[in-house]
């Protein structure tokens, strides 16, 4: 093999290795995103299962436990009137979900959120 052909061949191999390295880095990022998403969904699934077990009576099938429950029309005398929407948001926050306008509906993975807490304290 001539010296010029050898140099050209080495240069082509170097170019191919660079492309393979780029492809490998891209695949690594995709796998990382998939693993993070899988972990988030696993945690959310576990929390939803715990919630469903806690709220569903043992003798009722799950489908009937999810049926709407009749609520009284008005508050009892002497009881503070806090809206049902506020109660639902507080329940969602305590179940581990954001209720703030920044991350609404996302799973809280790093403890308390100051935006959510300030919203609840209004």
PDB file of C-alpha atoms in Angstrom:
ATOM      1  CA  UNK A   1       0.000   0.000   0.000  1.00  0.00           C
ATOM      2  CA  UNK A   2       1.290   3.422  -0.846  1.00  0.00           C
ATOM      3  CA  UNK A   3       1.911   6.040   1.787  1.00  0.00           C
ATOM      4  CA  UNK A   4      -0.769   8.324   0.328  1.00  0.00           C
ATOM      5  CA  UNK A   5      -3.409   5.568   0.286  1.00  0.00           C
ATOM      6  CA  UNK A   6      -2.508   4.599   3.834  1.00  0.00           C
ATOM      7  CA  UNK A   7      -2.972   8.177   5.056  1.00  0.00           C
ATOM      8  CA  UNK A   8      -6.301   8.462   3.203  1.00  0.00           C
ATOM      9  CA  UNK A   9      -7.465   5.155   4.685  1.00  0.00           C
ATOM     10  CA  UNK A  10      -6.540   6.274   8.245  1.00  0.00           C
ATOM     11  CA  UNK A  11      -8.363   9.584   7.715  1.00  0.00           C
ATOM     12  CA  UNK A  12     -11.524   7.776   6.537  1.00  0.00           C
ATOM     13  CA  UNK A  13     -11.395   5.469   9.560  1.00  0.00           C
ATOM     14  CA  UNK A  14     -10.999   8.471  11.869  1.00  0.00           C
ATOM     15  CA  UNK A  15     -14.033  10.141  10.274  1.00  0.00           C
ATOM     16  CA  UNK A  16     -16.116   6.976  10.678  1.00  0.00           C
ATOM     17  CA  UNK A  17     -15.065   6.645  14.330  1.00  0.00           C
ATOM     18  CA  UNK A  18     -16.120  10.259  14.945  1.00  0.00           C
ATOM     19  CA  UNK A  19     -19.532   9.566  13.440  1.00  0.00           C
ATOM     20  CA  UNK A  20     -19.907   6.399  15.516  1.00  0.00           C
ATOM     21  CA  UNK A  21     -18.930   8.318  18.652  1.00  0.00           C
ATOM     22  CA  UNK A  22     -21.598  10.949  17.882  1.00  0.00           C
ATOM     23  CA  UNK A  23     -24.230   8.254  17.285  1.00  0.00           C
ATOM     24  CA  UNK A  24     -23.277   6.528  20.527  1.00  0.00           C
ATOM     25  CA  UNK A  25     -23.586   9.802  22.490  1.00  0.00           C
ATOM     26  CA  UNK A  26     -27.025  10.401  20.960  1.00  0.00           C
ATOM     27  CA  UNK A  27     -28.204   6.892  21.849  1.00  0.00           C
ATOM     28  CA  UNK A  28     -26.857   7.344  25.373  1.00  0.00           C
ATOM     29  CA  UNK A  29     -28.955  10.508  25.831  1.00  0.00           C
ATOM     30  CA  UNK A  30     -32.069   8.743  24.525  1.00  0.00           C
ATOM     31  CA  UNK A  31     -31.557   5.829  26.925  1.00  0.00           C
ATOM     32  CA  UNK A  32     -31.015   8.274  29.805  1.00  0.00           C
ATOM     33  CA  UNK A  33     -34.285  10.098  29.016  1.00  0.00           C
ATOM     34  CA  UNK A  34     -36.152   6.789  28.765  1.00  0.00           C
ATOM     35  CA  UNK A  35     -34.776   5.582  32.112  1.00  0.00           C
ATOM     36  CA  UNK A  36     -35.737   8.866  33.828  1.00  0.00           C
ATOM     37  CA  UNK A  37     -39.219   8.735  32.314  1.00  0.00           C
ATOM     38  CA  UNK A  38     -39.602   5.101  33.348  1.00  0.00           C
ATOM     39  CA  UNK A  39     -38.571   5.902  36.926  1.00  0.00           C
ATOM     40  CA  UNK A  40     -41.004   8.844  37.106  1.00  0.00           C
ATOM     41  CA  UNK A  41     -43.854   6.720  35.783  1.00  0.00           C
ATOM     42  CA  UNK A  42     -43.004   3.877  38.183  1.00  0.00           C
ATOM     43  CA  UNK A  43     -43.167   6.227  41.175  1.00  0.00           C
ATOM     44  CA  UNK A  44     -46.415   7.781  39.933  1.00  0.00           C
ATOM     45  CA  UNK A  45     -47.907   4.319  39.354  1.00  0.00           C
ATOM     46  CA  UNK A  46     -46.992   3.205  42.888  1.00  0.00           C
ATOM     47  CA  UNK A  47     -48.549   6.331  44.383  1.00  0.00           C
ATOM     48  CA  UNK A  48     -51.744   5.874  42.382  1.00  0.00           C
ATOM     49  CA  UNK A  49     -51.987   2.217  43.439  1.00  0.00           C
ATOM     50  CA  UNK A  50     -51.552   3.181  47.102  1.00  0.00           C
ATOM     51  CA  UNK A  51     -54.206   5.863  46.737  1.00  0.00           C
ATOM     52  CA  UNK A  52     -56.607   3.469  45.039  1.00  0.00           C
ATOM     53  CA  UNK A  53     -56.108   0.824  47.743  1.00  0.00           C
ATOM     54  CA  UNK A  54     -56.601   3.397  50.486  1.00  0.00           C
ATOM     55  CA  UNK A  55     -59.790   4.882  49.015  1.00  0.00           C
ATOM     56  CA  UNK A  56     -61.429   1.701  47.683  1.00  0.00           C
ATOM     57  CA  UNK A  57     -63.311  -0.334  50.320  1.00  0.00           C
ATOM     58  CA  UNK A  58     -62.169  -3.970  50.457  1.00  0.00           C
ATOM     59  CA  UNK A  59     -65.605  -5.418  49.657  1.00  0.00           C
ATOM     60  CA  UNK A  60     -66.338  -3.212  46.618  1.00  0.00           C
ATOM     61  CA  UNK A  61     -64.858  -3.761  43.160  1.00  0.00           C
ATOM     62  CA  UNK A  62     -62.556  -1.002  41.967  1.00  0.00           C
ATOM     63  CA  UNK A  63     -64.971   0.206  39.272  1.00  0.00           C
ATOM     64  CA  UNK A  64     -67.692   0.916  41.844  1.00  0.00           C
ATOM     65  CA  UNK A  65     -65.171   2.586  44.161  1.00  0.00           C
ATOM     66  CA  UNK A  66     -64.450   5.123  41.440  1.00  0.00           C
ATOM     67  CA  UNK A  67     -68.139   6.059  41.087  1.00  0.00           C
ATOM     68  CA  UNK A  68     -69.023   9.622  42.180  1.00  0.00           C
ATOM     69  CA  UNK A  69     -70.135  10.022  45.777  1.00  0.00           C
ATOM     70  CA  UNK A  70     -73.147  12.165  46.675  1.00  0.00           C
ATOM     71  CA  UNK A  71     -72.211  15.145  48.874  1.00  0.00           C
ATOM     72  CA  UNK A  72     -74.424  17.274  51.077  1.00  0.00           C
ATOM     73  CA  UNK A  73     -75.777  20.446  49.469  1.00  0.00           C
ATOM     74  CA  UNK A  74     -74.434  22.970  51.986  1.00  0.00           C
ATOM     75  CA  UNK A  75     -71.982  23.315  54.831  1.00  0.00           C
ATOM     76  CA  UNK A  76     -72.958  22.419  58.365  1.00  0.00           C
ATOM     77  CA  UNK A  77     -73.801  25.348  60.666  1.00  0.00           C
ATOM     78  CA  UNK A  78     -70.715  26.858  62.305  1.00  0.00           C
ATOM     79  CA  UNK A  79     -68.362  25.215  59.806  1.00  0.00           C
ATOM     80  CA  UNK A  80     -65.830  27.295  57.849  1.00  0.00           C
ATOM     81  CA  UNK A  81     -66.682  27.407  54.183  1.00  0.00           C
ATOM     82  CA  UNK A  82     -63.627  26.258  52.225  1.00  0.00           C
ATOM     83  CA  UNK A  83     -64.264  25.521  48.591  1.00  0.00           C
ATOM     84  CA  UNK A  84     -64.289  21.984  47.343  1.00  0.00           C
ATOM     85  CA  UNK A  85     -61.742  22.992  44.711  1.00  0.00           C
ATOM     86  CA  UNK A  86     -59.308  24.082  47.422  1.00  0.00           C
ATOM     87  CA  UNK A  87     -59.788  20.733  49.178  1.00  0.00           C
ATOM     88  CA  UNK A  88     -59.107  18.870  45.943  1.00  0.00           C
ATOM     89  CA  UNK A  89     -55.934  20.868  45.286  1.00  0.00           C
ATOM     90  CA  UNK A  90     -54.712  20.299  48.854  1.00  0.00           C
ATOM     91  CA  UNK A  91     -55.398  16.567  48.476  1.00  0.00           C
ATOM     92  CA  UNK A  92     -53.485  16.465  45.162  1.00  0.00           C
ATOM     93  CA  UNK A  93     -50.537  18.274  46.745  1.00  0.00           C
ATOM     94  CA  UNK A  94     -50.420  15.848  49.676  1.00  0.00           C
ATOM     95  CA  UNK A  95     -50.539  12.922  47.231  1.00  0.00           C
ATOM     96  CA  UNK A  96     -47.309  14.191  45.695  1.00  0.00           C
ATOM     97  CA  UNK A  97     -48.375  16.319  42.722  1.00  0.00           C
ATOM     98  CA  UNK A  98     -47.663  19.969  41.943  1.00  0.00           C
ATOM     99  CA  UNK A  99     -50.622  22.374  42.078  1.00  0.00           C
ATOM    100  CA  UNK A 100     -48.705  25.529  41.183  1.00  0.00           C
ATOM    101  CA  UNK A 101     -48.997  27.158  37.785  1.00  0.00           C
ATOM    102  CA  UNK A 102     -45.334  26.392  37.040  1.00  0.00           C
ATOM    103  CA  UNK A 103     -45.413  22.559  37.278  1.00  0.00           C
ATOM    104  CA  UNK A 104     -49.138  21.803  37.608  1.00  0.00           C
ATOM    105  CA  UNK A 105     -49.854  18.064  37.522  1.00  0.00           C
ATOM    106  CA  UNK A 106     -46.227  16.924  37.551  1.00  0.00           C
ATOM    107  CA  UNK A 107     -45.023  14.533  40.215  1.00  0.00           C
ATOM    108  CA  UNK A 108     -43.135  16.193  43.107  1.00  0.00           C
ATOM    109  CA  UNK A 109     -39.884  14.267  43.423  1.00  0.00           C
ATOM    110  CA  UNK A 110     -37.765  16.707  45.427  1.00  0.00           C
ATOM    111  CA  UNK A 111     -39.914  17.425  48.483  1.00  0.00           C
ATOM    112  CA  UNK A 112     -42.048  20.514  49.026  1.00  0.00           C
ATOM    113  CA  UNK A 113     -42.550  23.151  46.343  1.00  0.00           C
ATOM    114  CA  UNK A 114     -42.529  26.782  47.521  1.00  0.00           C
ATOM    115  CA  UNK A 115     -44.884  27.840  44.715  1.00  0.00           C
ATOM    116  CA  UNK A 116     -47.428  25.204  45.705  1.00  0.00           C
ATOM    117  CA  UNK A 117     -47.138  26.032  49.416  1.00  0.00           C
ATOM    118  CA  UNK A 118     -47.604  29.747  48.792  1.00  0.00           C
ATOM    119  CA  UNK A 119     -50.693  28.939  46.730  1.00  0.00           C
ATOM    120  CA  UNK A 120     -52.142  26.760  49.524  1.00  0.00           C
ATOM    121  CA  UNK A 121     -51.468  29.450  52.168  1.00  0.00           C
ATOM    122  CA  UNK A 122     -53.418  32.165  50.309  1.00  0.00           C
TER     123      UNK A 122
END
